[in-house]
Tab-separated table of N, CA and C in Angstrom:
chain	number	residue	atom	x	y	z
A	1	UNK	N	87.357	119.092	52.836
A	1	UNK	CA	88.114	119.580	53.948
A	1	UNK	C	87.978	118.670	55.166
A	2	UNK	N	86.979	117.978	55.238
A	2	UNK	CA	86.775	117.110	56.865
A	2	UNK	C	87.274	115.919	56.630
A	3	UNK	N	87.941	115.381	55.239
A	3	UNK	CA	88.533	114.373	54.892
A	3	UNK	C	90.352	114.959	55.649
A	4	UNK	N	90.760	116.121	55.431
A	4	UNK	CA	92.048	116.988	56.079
A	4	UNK	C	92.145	116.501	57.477
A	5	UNK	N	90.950	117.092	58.296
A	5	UNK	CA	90.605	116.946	59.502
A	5	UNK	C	91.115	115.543	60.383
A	6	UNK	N	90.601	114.730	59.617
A	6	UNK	CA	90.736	113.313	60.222
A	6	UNK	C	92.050	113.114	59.840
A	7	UNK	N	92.908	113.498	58.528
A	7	UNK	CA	94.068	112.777	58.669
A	7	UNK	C	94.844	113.156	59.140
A	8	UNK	N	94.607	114.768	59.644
A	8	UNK	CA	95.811	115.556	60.951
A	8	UNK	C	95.164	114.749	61.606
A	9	UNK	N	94.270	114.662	62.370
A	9	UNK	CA	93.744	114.279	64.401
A	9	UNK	C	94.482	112.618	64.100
A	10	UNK	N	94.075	112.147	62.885
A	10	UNK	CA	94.607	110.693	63.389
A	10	UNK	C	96.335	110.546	63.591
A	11	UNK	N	97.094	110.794	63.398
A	11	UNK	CA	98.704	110.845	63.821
A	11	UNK	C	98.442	111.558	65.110
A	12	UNK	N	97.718	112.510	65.401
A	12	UNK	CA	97.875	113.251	66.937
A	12	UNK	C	97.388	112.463	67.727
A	13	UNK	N	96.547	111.575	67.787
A	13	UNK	CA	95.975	110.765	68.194
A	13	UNK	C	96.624	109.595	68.646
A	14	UNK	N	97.472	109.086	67.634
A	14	UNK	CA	98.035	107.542	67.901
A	14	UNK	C	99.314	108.281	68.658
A	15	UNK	N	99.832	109.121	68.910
A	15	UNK	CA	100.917	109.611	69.490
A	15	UNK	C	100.926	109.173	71.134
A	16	UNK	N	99.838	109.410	71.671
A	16	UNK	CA	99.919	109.826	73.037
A	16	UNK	C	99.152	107.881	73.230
A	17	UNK	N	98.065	107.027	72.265
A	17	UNK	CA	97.736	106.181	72.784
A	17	UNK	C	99.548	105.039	72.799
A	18	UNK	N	100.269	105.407	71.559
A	18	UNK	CA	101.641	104.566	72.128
A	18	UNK	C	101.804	104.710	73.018
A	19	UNK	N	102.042	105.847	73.717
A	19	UNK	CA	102.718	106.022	74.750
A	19	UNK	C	102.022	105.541	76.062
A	20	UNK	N	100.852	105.647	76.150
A	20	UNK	CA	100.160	104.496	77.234
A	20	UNK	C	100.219	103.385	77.020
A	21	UNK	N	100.739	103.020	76.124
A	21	UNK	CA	100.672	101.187	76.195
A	21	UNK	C	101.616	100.719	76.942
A	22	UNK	N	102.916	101.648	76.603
A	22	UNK	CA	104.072	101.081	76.930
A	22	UNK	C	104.252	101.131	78.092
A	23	UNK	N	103.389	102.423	79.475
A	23	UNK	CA	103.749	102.358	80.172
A	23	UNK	C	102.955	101.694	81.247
A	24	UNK	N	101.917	100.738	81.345
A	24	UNK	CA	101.201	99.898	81.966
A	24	UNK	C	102.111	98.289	81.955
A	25	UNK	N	103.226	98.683	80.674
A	25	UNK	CA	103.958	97.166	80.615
A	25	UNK	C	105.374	97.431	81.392
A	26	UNK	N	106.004	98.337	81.455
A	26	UNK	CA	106.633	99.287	82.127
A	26	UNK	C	106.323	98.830	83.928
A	27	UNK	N	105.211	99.283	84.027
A	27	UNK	CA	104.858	99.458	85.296
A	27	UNK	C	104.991	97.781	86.066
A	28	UNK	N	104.332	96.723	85.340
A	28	UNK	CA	103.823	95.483	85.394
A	28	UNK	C	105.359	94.560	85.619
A	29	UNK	N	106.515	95.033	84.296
A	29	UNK	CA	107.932	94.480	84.744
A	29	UNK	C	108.937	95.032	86.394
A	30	UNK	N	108.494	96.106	86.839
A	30	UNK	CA	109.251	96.961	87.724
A	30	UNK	C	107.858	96.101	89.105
A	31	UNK	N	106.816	95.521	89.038
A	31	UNK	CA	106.068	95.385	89.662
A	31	UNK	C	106.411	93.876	90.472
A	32	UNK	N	106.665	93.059	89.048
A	32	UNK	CA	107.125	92.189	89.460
A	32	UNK	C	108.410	91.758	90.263
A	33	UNK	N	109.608	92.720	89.640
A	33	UNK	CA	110.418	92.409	90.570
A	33	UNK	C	110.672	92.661	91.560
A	34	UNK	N	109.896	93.846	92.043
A	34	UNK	CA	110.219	94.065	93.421
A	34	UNK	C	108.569	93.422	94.025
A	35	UNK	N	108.490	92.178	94.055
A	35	UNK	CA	107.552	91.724	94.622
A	35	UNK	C	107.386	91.308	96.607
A	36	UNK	N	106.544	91.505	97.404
A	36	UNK	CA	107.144	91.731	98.598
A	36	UNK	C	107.298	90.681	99.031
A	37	UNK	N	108.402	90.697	99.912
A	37	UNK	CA	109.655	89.413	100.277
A	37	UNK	C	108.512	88.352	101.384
A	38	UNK	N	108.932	87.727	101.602
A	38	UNK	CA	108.191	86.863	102.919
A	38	UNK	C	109.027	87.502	104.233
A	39	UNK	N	108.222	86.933	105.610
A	39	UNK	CA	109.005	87.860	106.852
A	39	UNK	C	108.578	86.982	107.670
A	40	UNK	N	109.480	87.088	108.840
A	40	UNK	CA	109.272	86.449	110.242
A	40	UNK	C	109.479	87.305	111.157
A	41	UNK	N	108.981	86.946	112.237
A	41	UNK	CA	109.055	87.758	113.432
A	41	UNK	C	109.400	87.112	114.477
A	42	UNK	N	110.032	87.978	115.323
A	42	UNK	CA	110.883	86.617	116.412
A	42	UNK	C	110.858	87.509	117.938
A	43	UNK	N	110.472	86.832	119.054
A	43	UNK	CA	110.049	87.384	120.323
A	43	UNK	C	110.419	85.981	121.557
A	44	UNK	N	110.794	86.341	122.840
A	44	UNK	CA	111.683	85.353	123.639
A	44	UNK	C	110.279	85.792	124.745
A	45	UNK	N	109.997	84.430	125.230
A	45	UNK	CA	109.525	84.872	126.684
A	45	UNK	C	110.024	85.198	127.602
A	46	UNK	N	111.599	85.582	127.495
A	46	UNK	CA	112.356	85.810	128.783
A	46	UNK	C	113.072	86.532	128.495
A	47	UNK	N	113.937	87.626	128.984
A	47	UNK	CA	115.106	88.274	128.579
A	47	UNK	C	116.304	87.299	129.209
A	48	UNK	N	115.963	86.660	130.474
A	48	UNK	CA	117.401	86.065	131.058
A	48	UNK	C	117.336	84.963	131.835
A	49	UNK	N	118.133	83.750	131.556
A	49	UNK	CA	117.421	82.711	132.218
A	49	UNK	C	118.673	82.081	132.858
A	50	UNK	N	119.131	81.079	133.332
A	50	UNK	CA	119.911	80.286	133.648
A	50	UNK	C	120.407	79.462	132.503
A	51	UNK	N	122.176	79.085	132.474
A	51	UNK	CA	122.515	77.765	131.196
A	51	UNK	C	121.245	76.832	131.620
A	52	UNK	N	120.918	76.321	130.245
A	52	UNK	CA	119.914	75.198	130.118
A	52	UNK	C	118.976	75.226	130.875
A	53	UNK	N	118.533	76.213	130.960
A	53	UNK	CA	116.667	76.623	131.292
A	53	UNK	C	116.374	77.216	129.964
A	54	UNK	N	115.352	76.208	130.137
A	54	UNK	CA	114.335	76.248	128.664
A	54	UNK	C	113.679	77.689	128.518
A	55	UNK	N	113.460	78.172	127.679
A	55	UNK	CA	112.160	79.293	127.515
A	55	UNK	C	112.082	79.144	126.159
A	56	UNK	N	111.304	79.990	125.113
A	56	UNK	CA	110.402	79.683	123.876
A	56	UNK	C	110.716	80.971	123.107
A	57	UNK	N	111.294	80.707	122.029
A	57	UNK	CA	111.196	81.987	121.185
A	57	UNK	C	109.851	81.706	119.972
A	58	UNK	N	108.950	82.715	120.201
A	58	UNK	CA	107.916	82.028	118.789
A	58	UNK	C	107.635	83.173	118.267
A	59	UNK	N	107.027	83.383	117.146
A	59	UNK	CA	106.312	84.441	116.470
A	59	UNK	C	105.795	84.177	115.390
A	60	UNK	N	105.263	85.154	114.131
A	60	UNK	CA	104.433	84.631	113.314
A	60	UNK	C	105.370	84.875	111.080
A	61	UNK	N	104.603	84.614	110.826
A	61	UNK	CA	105.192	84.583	109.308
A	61	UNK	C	104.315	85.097	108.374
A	62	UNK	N	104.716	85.825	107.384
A	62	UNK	CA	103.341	86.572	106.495
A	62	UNK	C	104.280	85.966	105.217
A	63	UNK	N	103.416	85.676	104.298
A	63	UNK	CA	104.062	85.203	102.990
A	63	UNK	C	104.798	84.636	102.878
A	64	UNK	N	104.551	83.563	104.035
A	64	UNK	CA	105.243	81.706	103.479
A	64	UNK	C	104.091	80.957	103.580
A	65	UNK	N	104.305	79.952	102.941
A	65	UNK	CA	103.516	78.718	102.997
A	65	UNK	C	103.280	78.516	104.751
A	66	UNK	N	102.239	78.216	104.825
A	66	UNK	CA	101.756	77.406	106.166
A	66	UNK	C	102.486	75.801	105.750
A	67	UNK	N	103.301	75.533	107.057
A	67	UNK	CA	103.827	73.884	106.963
A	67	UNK	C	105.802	74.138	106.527
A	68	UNK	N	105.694	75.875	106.684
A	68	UNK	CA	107.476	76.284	106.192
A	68	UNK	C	108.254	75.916	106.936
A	69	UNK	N	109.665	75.143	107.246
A	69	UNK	CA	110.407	74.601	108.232
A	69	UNK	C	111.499	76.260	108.487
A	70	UNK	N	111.341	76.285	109.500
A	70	UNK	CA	111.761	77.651	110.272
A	70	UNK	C	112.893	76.919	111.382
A	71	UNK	N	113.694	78.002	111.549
A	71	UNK	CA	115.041	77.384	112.138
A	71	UNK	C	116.284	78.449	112.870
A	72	UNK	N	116.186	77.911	114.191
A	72	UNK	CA	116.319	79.171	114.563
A	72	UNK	C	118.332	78.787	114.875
A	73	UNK	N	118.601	80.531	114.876
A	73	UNK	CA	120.360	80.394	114.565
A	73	UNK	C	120.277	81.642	115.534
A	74	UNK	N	122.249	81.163	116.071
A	74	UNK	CA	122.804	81.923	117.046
A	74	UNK	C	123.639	82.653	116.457
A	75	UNK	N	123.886	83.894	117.097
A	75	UNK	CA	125.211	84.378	116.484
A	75	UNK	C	126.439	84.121	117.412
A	76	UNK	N	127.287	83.239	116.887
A	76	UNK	CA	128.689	83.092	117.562
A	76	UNK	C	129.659	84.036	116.867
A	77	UNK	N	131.186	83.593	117.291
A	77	UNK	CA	132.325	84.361	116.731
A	77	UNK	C	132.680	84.375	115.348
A	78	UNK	N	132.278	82.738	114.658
A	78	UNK	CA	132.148	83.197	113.309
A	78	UNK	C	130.872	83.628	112.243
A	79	UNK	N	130.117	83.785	112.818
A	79	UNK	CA	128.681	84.241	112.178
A	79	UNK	C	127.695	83.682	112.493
A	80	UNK	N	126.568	83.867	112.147
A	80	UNK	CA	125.162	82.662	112.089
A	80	UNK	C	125.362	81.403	112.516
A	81	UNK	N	124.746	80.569	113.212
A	81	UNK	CA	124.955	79.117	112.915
A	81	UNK	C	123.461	78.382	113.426
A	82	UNK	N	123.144	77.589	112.560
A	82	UNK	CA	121.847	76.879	112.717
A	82	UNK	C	122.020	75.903	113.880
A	83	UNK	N	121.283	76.142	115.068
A	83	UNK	CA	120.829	75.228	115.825
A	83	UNK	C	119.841	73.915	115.562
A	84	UNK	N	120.172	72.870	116.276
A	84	UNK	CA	119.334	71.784	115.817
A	84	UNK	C	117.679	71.730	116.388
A	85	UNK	N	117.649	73.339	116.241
A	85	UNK	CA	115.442	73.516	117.102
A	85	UNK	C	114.857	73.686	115.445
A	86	UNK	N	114.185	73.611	115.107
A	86	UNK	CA	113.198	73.709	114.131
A	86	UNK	C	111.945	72.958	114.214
A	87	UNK	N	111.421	73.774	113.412
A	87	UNK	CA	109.499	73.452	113.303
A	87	UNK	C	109.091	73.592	112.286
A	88	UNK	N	107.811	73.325	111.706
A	88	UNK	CA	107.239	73.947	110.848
A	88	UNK	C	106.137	74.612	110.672
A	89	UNK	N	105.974	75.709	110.511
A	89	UNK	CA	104.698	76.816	111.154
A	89	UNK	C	103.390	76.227	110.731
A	90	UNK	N	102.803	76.958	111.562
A	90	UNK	CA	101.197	76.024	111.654
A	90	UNK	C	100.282	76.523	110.561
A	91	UNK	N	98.969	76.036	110.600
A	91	UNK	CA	97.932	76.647	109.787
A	91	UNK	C	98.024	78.284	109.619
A	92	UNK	N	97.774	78.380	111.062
A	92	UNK	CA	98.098	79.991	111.209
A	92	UNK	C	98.911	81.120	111.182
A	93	UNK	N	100.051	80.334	110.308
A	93	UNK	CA	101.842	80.759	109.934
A	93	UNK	C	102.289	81.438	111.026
A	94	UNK	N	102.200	80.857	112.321
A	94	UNK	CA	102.806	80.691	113.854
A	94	UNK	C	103.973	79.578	113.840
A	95	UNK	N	104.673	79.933	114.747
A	95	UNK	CA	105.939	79.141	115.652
A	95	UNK	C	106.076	79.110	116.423
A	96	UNK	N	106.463	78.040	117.874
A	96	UNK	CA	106.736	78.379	119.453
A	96	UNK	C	107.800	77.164	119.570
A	97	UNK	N	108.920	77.723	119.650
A	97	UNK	CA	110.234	76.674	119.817
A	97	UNK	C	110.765	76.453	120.617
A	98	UNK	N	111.273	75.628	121.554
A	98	UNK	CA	111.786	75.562	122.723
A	98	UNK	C	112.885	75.686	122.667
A	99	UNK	N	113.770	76.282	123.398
A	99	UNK	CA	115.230	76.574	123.456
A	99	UNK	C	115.650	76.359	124.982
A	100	UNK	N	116.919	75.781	124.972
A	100	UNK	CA	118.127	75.993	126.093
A	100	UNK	C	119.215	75.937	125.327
A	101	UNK	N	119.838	77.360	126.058
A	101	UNK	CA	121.283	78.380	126.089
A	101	UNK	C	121.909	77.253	126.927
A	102	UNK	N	122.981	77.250	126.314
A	102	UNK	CA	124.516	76.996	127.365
A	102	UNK	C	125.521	78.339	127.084
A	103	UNK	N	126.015	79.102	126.684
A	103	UNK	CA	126.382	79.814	126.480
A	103	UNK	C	126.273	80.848	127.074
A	104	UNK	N	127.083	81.290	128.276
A	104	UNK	CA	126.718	82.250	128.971
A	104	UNK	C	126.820	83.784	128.542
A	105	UNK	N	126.356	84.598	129.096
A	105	UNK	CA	126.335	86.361	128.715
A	105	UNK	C	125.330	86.077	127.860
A	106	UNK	N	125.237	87.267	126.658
A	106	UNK	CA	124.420	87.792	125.628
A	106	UNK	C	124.619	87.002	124.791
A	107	UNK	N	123.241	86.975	124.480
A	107	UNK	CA	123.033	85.488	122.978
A	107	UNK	C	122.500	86.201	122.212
A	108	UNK	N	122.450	86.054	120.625
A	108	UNK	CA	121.351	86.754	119.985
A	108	UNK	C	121.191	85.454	119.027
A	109	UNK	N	119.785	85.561	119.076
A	109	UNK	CA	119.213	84.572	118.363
A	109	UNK	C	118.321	85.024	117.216
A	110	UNK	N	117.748	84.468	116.195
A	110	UNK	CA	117.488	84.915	115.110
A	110	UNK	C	116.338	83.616	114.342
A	111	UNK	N	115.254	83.821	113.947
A	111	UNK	CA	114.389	82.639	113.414
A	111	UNK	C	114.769	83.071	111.578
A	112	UNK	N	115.336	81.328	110.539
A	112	UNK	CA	115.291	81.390	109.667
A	112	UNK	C	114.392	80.469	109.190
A	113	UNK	N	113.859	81.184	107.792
A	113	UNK	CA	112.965	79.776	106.812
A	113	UNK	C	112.192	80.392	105.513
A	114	UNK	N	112.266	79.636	104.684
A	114	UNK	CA	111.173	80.070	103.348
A	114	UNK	C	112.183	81.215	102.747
A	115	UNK	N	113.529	81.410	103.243
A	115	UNK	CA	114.125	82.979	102.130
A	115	UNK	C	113.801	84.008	103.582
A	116	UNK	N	112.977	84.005	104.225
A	116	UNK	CA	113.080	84.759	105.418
A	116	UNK	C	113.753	84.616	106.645
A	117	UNK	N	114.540	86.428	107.183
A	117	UNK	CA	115.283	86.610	108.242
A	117	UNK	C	114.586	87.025	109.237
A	118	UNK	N	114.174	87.114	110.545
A	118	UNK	CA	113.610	87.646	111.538
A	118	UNK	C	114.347	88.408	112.006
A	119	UNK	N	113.913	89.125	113.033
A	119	UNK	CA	114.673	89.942	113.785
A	119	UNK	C	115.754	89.253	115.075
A	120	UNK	N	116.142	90.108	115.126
A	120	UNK	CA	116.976	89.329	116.285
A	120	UNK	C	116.560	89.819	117.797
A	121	UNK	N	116.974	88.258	118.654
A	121	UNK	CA	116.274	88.512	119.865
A	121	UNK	C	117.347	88.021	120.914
A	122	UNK	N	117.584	89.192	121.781
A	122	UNK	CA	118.606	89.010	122.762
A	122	UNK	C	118.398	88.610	124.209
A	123	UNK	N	118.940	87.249	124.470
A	123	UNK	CA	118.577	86.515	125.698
A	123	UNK	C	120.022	86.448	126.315
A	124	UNK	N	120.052	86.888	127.688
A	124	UNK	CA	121.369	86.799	128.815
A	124	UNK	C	121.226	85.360	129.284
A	125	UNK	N	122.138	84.749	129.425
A	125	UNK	CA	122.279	83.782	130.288
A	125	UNK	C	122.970	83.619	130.830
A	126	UNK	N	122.899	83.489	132.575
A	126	UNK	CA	123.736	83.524	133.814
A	126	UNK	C	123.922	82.174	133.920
């Protein structure tokens, strides 16, 4: 009879260990793809300056390479457009870029690099 025993428990048994296998591999494919993005952050020392007075938009980067070329863009009438300021963030995945606006009223500016968008940062210029 304890020869019975073992050959019911063993099918009840392998039932439930399939089913953990599959779902640690499960977990591991859904893990990978949503892996977390890289990011920038973007901040103006000024809200409002004069055409062509300089001020500095800088901030920092989590999950890019230190040495990432970052690049900062305006929004005009037809979309985005890359300005000729860029850097490449430091040891400490920092940026501090110098900028002058010609473009008068509301600017919004924006730091790109590495697959990452920053936030956008709105500077007036009189």
């Amino acid at each position: 009879m304890s020869t019975g025993l073992l050959v019911c428990a063993a099918p009840l048994a392998a039932a439930p260990v399939t089913a953990h296998a599959s779902a640690p591999q499960a977990a591991t494919a859904s893990a990978q793809q949503q892996a977390p993005r890289p990011t920038l952050t973007a901040k103006a020392t000024v809200k409002s300056v004069k055409a062509w007075q300089e001020f500095r938009v800088y901030g920092t980067s989590t999950r890019l390479a230190s040495g990432t070329r970052v690049t900062l863009q305006q929004l005009q009438k037809k979309g985005w457009v890359s300005l000729p300021i860029h850097m490449n963030t430091t040891r400490s995945h920092a940026y501090n870029l110098r900028v002058k606006l010609g473009i008068k009223g509301l600017n919004k500016v924006r730091i790109v690099g590495g697959g990452a968008v920053s936030n956008t940062v709105q500077v007036t210029v009189r």
